[in-house]
Coordinates of C-alpha atoms and ligand atoms in Angstrom, one line a residue:
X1 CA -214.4 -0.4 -82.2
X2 CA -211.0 -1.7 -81.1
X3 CA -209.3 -0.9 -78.1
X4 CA -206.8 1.4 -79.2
X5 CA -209.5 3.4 -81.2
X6 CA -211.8 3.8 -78.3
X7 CA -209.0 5.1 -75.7
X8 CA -208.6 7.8 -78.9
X9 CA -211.9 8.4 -78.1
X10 CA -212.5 9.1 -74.6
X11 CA -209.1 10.9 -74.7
X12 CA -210.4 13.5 -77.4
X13 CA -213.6 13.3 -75.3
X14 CA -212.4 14.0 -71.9
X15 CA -210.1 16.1 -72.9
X16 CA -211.1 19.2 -75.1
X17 CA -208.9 22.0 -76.3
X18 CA -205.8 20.0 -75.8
X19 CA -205.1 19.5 -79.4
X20 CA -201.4 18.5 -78.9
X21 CA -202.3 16.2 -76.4
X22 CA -204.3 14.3 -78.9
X23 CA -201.7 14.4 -81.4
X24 CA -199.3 12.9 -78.7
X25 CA -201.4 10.0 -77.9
X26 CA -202.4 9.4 -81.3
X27 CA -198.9 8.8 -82.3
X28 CA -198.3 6.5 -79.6
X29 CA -201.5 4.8 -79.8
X30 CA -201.6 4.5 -83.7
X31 CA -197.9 2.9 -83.6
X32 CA -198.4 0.3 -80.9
X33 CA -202.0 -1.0 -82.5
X34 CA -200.2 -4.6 -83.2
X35 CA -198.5 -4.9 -79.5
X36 CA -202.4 -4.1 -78.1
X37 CA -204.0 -6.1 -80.3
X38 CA -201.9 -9.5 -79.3
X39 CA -202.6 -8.7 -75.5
X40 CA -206.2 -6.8 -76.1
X41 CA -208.2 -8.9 -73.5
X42 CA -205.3 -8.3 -70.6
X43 CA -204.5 -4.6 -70.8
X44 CA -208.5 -3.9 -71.5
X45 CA -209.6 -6.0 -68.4
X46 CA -206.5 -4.2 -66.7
X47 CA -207.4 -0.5 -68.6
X48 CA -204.3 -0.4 -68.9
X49 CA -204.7 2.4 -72.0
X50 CA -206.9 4.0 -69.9
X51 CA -204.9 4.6 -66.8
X52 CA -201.4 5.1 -69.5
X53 CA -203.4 8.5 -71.2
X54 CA -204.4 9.5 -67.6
X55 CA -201.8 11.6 -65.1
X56 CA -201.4 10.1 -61.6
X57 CA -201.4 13.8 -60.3
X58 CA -202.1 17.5 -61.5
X59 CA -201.2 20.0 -59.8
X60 CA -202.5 23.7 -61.0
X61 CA -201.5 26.6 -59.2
X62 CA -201.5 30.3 -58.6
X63 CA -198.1 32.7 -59.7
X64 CA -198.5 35.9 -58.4
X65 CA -194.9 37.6 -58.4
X66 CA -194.1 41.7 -58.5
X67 CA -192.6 43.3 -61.2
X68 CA -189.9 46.1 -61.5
X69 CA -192.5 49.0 -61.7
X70 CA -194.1 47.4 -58.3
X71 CA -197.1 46.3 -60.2
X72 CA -198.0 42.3 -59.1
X73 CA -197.9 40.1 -62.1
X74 CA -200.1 36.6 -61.8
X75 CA -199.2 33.3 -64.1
X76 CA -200.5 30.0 -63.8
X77 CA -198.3 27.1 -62.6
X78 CA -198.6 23.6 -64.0
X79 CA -197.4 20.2 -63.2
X80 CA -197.9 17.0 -64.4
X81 CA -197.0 14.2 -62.4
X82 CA -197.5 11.8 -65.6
X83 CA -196.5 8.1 -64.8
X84 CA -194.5 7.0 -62.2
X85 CA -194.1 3.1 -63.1
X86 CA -190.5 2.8 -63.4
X87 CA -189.7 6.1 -61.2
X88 CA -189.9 8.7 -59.3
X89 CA -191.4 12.0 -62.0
X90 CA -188.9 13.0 -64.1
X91 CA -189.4 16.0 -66.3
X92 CA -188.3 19.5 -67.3
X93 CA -190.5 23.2 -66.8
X94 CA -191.1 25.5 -69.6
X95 CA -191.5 28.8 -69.2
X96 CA -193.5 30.2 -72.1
X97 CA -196.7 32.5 -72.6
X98 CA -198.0 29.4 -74.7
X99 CA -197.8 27.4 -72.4
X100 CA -201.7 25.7 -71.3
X101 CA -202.2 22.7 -69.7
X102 CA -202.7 20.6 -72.9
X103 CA -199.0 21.5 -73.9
X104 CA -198.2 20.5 -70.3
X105 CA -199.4 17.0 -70.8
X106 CA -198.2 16.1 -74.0
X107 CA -195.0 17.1 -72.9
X108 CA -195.4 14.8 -70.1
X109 CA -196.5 12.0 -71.8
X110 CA -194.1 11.7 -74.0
X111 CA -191.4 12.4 -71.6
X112 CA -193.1 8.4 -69.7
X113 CA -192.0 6.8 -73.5
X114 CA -188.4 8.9 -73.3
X115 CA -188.0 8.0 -69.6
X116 CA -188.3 4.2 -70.7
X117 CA -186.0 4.5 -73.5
X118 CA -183.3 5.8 -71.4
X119 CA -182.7 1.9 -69.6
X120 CA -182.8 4.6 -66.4
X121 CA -185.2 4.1 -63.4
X122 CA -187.2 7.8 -64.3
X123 CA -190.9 7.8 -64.5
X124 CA -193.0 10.8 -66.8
X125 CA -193.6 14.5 -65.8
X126 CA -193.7 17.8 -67.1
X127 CA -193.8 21.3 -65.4
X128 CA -194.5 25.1 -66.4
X129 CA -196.2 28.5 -66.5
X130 CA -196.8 30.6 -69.1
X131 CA -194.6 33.3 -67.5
X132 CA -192.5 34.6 -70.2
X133 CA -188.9 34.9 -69.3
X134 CA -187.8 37.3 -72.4
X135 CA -187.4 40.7 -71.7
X136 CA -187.7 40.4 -68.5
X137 CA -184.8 41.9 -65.6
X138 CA -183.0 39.4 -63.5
X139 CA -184.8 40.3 -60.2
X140 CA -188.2 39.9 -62.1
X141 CA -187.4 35.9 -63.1
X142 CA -185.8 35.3 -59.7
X143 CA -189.0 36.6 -58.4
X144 CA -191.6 35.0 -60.6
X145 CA -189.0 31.5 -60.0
X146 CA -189.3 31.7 -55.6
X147 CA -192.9 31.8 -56.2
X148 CA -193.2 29.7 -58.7
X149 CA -191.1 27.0 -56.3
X150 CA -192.6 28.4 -52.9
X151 CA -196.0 26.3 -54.4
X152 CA -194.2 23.4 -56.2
X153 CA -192.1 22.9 -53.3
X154 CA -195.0 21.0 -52.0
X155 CA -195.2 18.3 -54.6
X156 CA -191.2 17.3 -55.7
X157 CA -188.2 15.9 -54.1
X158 CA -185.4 13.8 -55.0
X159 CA -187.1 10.5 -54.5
X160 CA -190.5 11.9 -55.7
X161 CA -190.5 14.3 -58.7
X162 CA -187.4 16.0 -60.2
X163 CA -187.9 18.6 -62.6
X164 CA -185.1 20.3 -64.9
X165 CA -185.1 22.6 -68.2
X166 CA -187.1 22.7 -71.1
X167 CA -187.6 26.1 -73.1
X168 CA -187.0 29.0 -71.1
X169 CA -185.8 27.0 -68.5
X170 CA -181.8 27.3 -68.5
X171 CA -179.1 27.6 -65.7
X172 CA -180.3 31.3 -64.1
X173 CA -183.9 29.9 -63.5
X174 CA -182.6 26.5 -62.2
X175 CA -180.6 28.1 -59.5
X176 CA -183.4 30.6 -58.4
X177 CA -185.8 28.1 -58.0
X178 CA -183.3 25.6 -56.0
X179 CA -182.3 27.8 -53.9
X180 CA -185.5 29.0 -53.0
X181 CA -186.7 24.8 -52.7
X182 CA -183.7 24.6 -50.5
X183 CA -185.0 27.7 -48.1
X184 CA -188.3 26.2 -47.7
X185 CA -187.4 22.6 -47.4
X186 CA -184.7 22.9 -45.3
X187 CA -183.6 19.9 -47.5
X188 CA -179.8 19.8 -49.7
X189 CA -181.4 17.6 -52.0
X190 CA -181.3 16.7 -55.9
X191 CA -184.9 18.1 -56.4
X192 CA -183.7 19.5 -59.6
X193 CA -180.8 19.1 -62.5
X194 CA -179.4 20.8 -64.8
X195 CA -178.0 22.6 -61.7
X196 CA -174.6 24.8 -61.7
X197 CA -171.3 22.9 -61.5
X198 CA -170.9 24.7 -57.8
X199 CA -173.8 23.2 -56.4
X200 CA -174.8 19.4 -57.5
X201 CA -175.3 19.8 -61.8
X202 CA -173.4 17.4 -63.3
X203 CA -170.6 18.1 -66.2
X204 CA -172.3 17.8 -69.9
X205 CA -175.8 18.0 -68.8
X206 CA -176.0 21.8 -70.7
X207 CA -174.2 19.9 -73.6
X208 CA -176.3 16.2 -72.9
X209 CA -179.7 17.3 -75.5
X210 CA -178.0 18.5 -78.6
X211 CA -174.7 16.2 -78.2
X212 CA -177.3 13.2 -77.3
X213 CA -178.7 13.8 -80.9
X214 CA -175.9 13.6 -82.8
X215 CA -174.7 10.6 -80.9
X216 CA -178.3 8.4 -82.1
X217 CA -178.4 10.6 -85.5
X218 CA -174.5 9.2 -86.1
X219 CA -175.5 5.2 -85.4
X220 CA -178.4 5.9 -87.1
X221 CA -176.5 6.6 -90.0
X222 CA -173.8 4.1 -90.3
X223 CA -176.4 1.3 -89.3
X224 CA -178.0 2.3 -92.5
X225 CA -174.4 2.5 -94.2
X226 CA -173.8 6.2 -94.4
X227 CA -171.6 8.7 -92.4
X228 CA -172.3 11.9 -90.5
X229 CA -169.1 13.6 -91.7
X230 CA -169.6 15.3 -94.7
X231 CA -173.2 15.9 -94.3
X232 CA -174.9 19.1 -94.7
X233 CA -177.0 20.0 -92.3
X234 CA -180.0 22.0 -91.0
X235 CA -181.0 22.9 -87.2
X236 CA -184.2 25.3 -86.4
X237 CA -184.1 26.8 -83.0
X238 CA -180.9 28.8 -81.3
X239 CA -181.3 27.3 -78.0
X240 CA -179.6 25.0 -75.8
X241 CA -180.2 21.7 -77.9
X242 CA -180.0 23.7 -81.2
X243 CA -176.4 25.0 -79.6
X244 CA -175.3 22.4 -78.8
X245 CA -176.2 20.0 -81.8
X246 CA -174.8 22.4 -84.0
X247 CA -171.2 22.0 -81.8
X248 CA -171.5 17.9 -81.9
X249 CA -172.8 18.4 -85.5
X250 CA -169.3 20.0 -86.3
X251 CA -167.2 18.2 -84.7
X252 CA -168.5 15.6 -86.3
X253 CA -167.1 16.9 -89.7
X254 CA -171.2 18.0 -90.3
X255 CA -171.7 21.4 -91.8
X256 CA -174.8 23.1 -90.1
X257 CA -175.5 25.8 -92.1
X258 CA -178.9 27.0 -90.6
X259 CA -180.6 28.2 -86.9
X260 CA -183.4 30.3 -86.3
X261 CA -185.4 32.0 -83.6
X262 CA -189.3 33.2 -83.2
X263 CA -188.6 36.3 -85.2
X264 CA -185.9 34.7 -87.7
X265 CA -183.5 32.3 -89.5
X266 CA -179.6 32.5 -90.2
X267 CA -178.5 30.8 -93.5
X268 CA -174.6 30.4 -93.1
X269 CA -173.2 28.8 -95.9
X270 CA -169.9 28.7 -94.4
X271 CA -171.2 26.7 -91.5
X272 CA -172.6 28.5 -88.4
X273 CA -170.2 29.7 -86.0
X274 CA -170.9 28.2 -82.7
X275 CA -169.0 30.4 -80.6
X276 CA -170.7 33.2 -82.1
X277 CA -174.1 31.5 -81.5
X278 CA -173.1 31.1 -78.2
X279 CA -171.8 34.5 -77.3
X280 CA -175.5 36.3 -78.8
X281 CA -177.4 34.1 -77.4
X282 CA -176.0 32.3 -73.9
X283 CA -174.4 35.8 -72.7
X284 CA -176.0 38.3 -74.7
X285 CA -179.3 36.7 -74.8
X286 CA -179.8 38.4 -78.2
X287 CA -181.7 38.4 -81.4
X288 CA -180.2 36.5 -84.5
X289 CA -179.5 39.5 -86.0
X290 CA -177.3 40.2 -84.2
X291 CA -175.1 37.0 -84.9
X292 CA -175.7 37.9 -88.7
X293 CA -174.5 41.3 -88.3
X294 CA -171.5 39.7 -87.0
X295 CA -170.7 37.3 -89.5
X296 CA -170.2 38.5 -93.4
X297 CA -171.2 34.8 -94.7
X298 CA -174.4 34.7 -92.6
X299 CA -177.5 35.4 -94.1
X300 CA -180.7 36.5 -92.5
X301 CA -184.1 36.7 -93.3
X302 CA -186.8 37.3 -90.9
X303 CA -190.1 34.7 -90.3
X304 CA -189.9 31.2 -91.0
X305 CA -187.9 29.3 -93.5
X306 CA -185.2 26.9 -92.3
X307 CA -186.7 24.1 -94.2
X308 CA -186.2 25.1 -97.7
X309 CA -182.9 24.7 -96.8
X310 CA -181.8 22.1 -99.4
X311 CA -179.5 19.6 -97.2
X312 CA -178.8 15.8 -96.0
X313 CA -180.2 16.5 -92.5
X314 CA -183.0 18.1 -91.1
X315 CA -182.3 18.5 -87.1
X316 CA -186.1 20.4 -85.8
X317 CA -184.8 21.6 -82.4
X318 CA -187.0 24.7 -81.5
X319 CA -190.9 23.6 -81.3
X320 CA -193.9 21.7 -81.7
X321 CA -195.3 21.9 -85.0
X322 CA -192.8 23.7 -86.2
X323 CA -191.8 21.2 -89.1
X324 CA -195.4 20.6 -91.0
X325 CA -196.8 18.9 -94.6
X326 CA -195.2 21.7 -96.6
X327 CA -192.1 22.1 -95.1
X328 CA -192.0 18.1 -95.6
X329 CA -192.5 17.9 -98.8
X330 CA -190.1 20.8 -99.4
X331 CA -187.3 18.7 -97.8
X332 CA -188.3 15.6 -100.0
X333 CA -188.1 18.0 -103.1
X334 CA -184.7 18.9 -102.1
X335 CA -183.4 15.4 -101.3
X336 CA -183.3 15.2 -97.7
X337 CA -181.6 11.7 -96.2
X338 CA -182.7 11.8 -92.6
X339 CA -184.8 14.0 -90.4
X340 CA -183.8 13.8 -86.3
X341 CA -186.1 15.4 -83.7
X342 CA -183.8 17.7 -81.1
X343 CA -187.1 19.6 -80.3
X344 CA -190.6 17.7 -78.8
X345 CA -193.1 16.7 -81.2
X346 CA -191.8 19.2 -83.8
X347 CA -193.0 17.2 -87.0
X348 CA -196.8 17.6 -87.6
X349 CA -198.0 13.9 -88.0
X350 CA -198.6 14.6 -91.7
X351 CA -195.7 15.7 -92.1
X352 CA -194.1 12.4 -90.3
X353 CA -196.0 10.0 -92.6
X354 CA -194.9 12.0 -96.2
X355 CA -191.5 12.0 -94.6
X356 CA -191.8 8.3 -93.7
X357 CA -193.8 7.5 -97.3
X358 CA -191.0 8.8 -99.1
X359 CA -188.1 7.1 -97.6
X360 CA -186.5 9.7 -95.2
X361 CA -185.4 7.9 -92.1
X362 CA -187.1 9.6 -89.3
X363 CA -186.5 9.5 -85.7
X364 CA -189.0 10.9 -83.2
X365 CA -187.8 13.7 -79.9
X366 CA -188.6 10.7 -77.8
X367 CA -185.6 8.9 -78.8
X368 CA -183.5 11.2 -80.3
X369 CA -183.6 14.1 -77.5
X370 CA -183.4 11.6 -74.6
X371 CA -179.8 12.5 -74.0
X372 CA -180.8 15.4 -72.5
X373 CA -183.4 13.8 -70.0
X374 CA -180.4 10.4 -69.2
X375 CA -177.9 12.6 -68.6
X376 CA -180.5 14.6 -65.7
X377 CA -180.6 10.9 -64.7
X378 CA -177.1 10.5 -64.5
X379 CA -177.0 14.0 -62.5
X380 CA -179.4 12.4 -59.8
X381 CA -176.9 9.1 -59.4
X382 CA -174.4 11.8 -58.6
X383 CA -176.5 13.7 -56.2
X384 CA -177.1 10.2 -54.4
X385 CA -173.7 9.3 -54.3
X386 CA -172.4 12.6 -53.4
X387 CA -169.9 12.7 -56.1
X388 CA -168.8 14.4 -59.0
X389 CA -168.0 12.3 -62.7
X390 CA -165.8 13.8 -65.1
X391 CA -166.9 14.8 -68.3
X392 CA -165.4 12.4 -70.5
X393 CA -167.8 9.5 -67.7
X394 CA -170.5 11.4 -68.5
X395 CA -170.1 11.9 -72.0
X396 CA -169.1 8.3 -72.5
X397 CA -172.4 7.3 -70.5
X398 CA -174.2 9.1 -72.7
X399 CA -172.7 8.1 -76.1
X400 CA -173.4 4.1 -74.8
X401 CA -177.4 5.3 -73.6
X402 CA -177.5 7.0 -77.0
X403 CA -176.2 4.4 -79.2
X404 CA -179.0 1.8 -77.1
X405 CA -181.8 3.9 -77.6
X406 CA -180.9 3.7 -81.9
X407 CA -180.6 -0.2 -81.1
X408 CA -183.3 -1.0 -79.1
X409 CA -185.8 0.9 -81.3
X410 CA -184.5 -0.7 -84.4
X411 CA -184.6 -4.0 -82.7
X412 CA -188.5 -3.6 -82.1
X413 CA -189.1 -2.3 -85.3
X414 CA -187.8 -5.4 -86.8
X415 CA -189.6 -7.5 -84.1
X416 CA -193.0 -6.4 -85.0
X417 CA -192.2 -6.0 -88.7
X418 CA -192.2 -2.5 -89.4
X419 CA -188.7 -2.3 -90.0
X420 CA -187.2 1.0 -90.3
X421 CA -190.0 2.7 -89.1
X422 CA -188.0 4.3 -85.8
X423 CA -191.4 6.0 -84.8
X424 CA -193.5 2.4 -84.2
X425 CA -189.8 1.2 -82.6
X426 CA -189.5 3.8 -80.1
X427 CA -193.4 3.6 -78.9
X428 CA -193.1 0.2 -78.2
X429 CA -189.9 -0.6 -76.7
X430 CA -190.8 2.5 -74.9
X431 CA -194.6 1.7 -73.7
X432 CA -193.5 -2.1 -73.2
X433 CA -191.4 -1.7 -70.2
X434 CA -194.1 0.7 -68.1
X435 CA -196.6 -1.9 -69.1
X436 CA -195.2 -4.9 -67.9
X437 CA -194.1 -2.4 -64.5
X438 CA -197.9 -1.1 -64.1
X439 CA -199.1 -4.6 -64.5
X440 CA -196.4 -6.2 -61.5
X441 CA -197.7 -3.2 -59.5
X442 CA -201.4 -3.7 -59.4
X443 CA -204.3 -1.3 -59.7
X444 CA -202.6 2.0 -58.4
Ligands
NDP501 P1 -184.5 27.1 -75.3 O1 -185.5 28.0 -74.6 O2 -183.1 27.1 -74.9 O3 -184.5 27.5 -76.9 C1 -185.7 27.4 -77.6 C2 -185.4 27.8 -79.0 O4 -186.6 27.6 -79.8 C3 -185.2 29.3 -79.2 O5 -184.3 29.6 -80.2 C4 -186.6 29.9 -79.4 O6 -186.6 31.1 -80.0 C5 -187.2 28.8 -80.3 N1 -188.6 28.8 -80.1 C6 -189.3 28.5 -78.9 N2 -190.6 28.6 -79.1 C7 -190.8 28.9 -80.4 C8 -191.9 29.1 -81.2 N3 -193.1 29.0 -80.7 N4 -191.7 29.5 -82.5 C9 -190.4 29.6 -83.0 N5 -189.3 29.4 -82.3 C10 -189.5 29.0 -81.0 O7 -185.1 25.7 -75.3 P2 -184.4 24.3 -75.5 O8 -183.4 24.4 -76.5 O9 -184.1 23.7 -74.2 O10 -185.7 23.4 -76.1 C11 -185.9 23.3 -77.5 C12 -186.8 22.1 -77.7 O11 -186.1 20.9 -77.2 C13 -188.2 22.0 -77.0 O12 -189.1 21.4 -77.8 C14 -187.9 21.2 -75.7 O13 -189.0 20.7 -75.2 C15 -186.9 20.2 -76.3 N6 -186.1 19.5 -75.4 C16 -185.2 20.2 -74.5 C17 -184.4 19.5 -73.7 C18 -183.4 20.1 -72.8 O14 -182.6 19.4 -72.1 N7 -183.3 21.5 -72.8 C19 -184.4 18.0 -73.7 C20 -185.2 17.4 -74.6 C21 -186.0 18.1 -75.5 P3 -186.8 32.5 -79.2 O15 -185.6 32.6 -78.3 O16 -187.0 33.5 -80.1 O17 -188.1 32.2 -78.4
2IT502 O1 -188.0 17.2 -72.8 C1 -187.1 16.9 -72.0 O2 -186.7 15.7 -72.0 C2 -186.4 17.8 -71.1 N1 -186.8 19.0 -71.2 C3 -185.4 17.4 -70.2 C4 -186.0 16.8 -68.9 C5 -185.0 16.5 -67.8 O3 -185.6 16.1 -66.8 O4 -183.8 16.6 -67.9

């Protein structure tokens, strides 16, 4: 069996019920099969698949937080201290009652491939519980958040592990939980981003995921001799990255004319209205209907259905899975130019390879939502130097980190001869620079 095939193995093996994780490291795995093969004796005498599919450190722990009616509430805590190679853990928390420790680890091992992509010095983790923030009051997430950090606390710090947002992970919990890290620690540290402006976050880090996108998705697009502007476009999700790439999308001179949430989808064939969006759900923390109840030209329809959508660009930024073999083949049916991952792992891997086999340019979350994750970066270079960018710096940075990402994949893609193929390009230039660091540093 070759070396690649039986890492699969043991991982599968070792690691039941953790279906997403092996989806995650067969994608990986599958794609850099030629890079492992030209270096098999090395990296097998080294295990260096081995220890890659392996977290340094996880850390499993015990929620228990009280709720408004007095009765004590208990979620489990996760996090996944992935790869630190090229730096110290770097990674958001999700807060959602899905959330098990094989979603925990795919996260956070595709977050090591991201990390690399970047060019920044961030090594892989990923955080959680499966407390769900919706529905619940203020005092109930600031509670569940100070004991949720009173345990992490433990584990993270500005030179160790640094976590940030993911889904249901925005501003409100971000403050609860650094001030509580900050109480404990006695430490006025960067231990966190995606902080408020008041207190360390850096300017266009709440914009940095969806804006990212469109940056790679535009040079994406003219290297392959089309244009953005003009472009019809879908986006799944409602959240920050769907936000937000719906603003950049627009701006642009894209028409987005679709969002959804886990009850429902918006078809807007005017173009969504992004300060609409914003208002239901950033402040109101509403349900799509009521943006469509808003908006004459919006229509929605409950359940899923954003892909049937006929348009130029498919933008998944809600889910994993959320973006499988029918959907695919319904956006092949209806022409689709370019799908762009905003979400993690949203495309089912059949649905990648239909998409790929029929000519639609694809690029995978761990390129094309790293924007997000470089600007946290650029957030902790603040934090160390004590001092604020503007937001034109950091938007700047990030166009340049986006616009290198697009390059250096399509460079690798083209060096191993699978050209075009964004998937294989972002794997390897991703997984070559923590291999050559894990080799320099020994058996650790
Ligand atoms: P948010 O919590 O802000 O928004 C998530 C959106 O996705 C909501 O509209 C939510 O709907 C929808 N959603 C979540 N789970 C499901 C589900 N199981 N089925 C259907 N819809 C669902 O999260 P983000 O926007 O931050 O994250 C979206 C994706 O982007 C995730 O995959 C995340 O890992 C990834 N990502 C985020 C980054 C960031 O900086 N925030 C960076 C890079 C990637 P509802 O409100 O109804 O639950
Ligand atoms: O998936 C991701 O890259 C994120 N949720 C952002 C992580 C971060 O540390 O900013």
């Amino acid at each position: 069996m070759s070396y690649v095939d039986e890492v699969f193995s043991m991982v599968v093996e070792k690691n039941p019920s953790q279906p997403e994780f092996h989806q995650a490291v067969k994608e990986v795995l599958e794609s850099l099969r030629v890079v492992i093969e030209a270096n098999e004796d090395a990296y097998r005498k080294d295990a260096l698949l081995e220890r890659i599919v392996t977290p340094e450190r996880q850390i499993l722990f015990r929620v228990p937080w009280v709720d408004d009616k007095g009765q004590v509430q208990v979620n489990n805590g996760f996090r996944v201290q992935f790869n630190s190679a090229i730096g110290p853990y770097k990674g958001g928390l999700r807060l959602h009652p899905s959330v098990n420790l094989g979603i925990i680890k795919f996260l956070g091992f595709e977050q090591i491939f991201k990390n690399s992509l970047t060019g920044l010095p961030i090594g892989g983790g990923k955080g959680g519980s499966d407390f769900d923030p919706k529905g619940k009051s203020d005092r109930e997430v600031m509670a569940f958040c100070q004991s949720f950090m009173t345990e992490l606390c433990k584990y993270i710090g500005a030179d160790t592990d640094v976590p940030a947002g993911d889904i249901g992970t925005g501003a409100r919990e971000i403050g609860y939980m650094f001030g509580q890290y900050k109480k404990i620690r006695n430490l006025y540290e960067g231990v966190l981003t995606g902080k408020g402006l008041t207190y360390g976050g850096s300017l266009a880090r709440t914009e940095a995921t969806g804006y990212g996108l469109l940056y790679l998705t535009e040079e994406m697009l003219k290297c392959n001799g089309s244009d953005i502007k003009g472009k019809t476009v879908s986006i799944s999700g409602s959240g920050n990255v769907a936000i937000y790439a719906a603003q950049k999308a627009e701006q642009l001179g894209a028409k987005v004319v679709t969002v959804s949430d886990s009850t429902g989808w918006i078809y807007d064939p005017e173009g969504i209205d992004v300060e609409l969006l914003k208002e239901v759900k950033e402040v109101k923390r509403a349900r799509l209907t009521e943006y469509a109840a808003a908006r004459k030209s919006a229509q929605y329809h409950e359940g899923k259905g954003v892909w049937t959508v006929k348009v130029d660009v498919a933008l998944p930024c809600a889910t994993q899975n959320e973006l499988n073999l029918d959907d695919a083949k319904t956006l092949v049916a209806n022409g689709v130019y370019a799908v762009c991952e905003g979400a993690n792992m949203p495309t089912t891997l059949e649905a990648t390879q239909y998409l790929q086999q029929n000519g639609v340019k694809f690029v995978p979350g761990k390129a094309a939502n790293a924007g997000g994750v470089a600007t946290s970066a650029l957030e902790m270079s603040q934090n160390s130097e004590r001092l604020s960018w503007t937001f034109e710096e950091v938007d700047s940075k990030l166009q340049t980190i986006m616009v290198n990402i697009f390059h250096n994949l399509d460079d690798a893609a083209k060096k191993y001869g699978m050209a075009g193929n964004y998937v294989a390009g972002a794997n390897i230039a991703g997984f070559l620079k923590v291999a050559e660091a894990m080799t320099a540093q020994g058996i650790v």
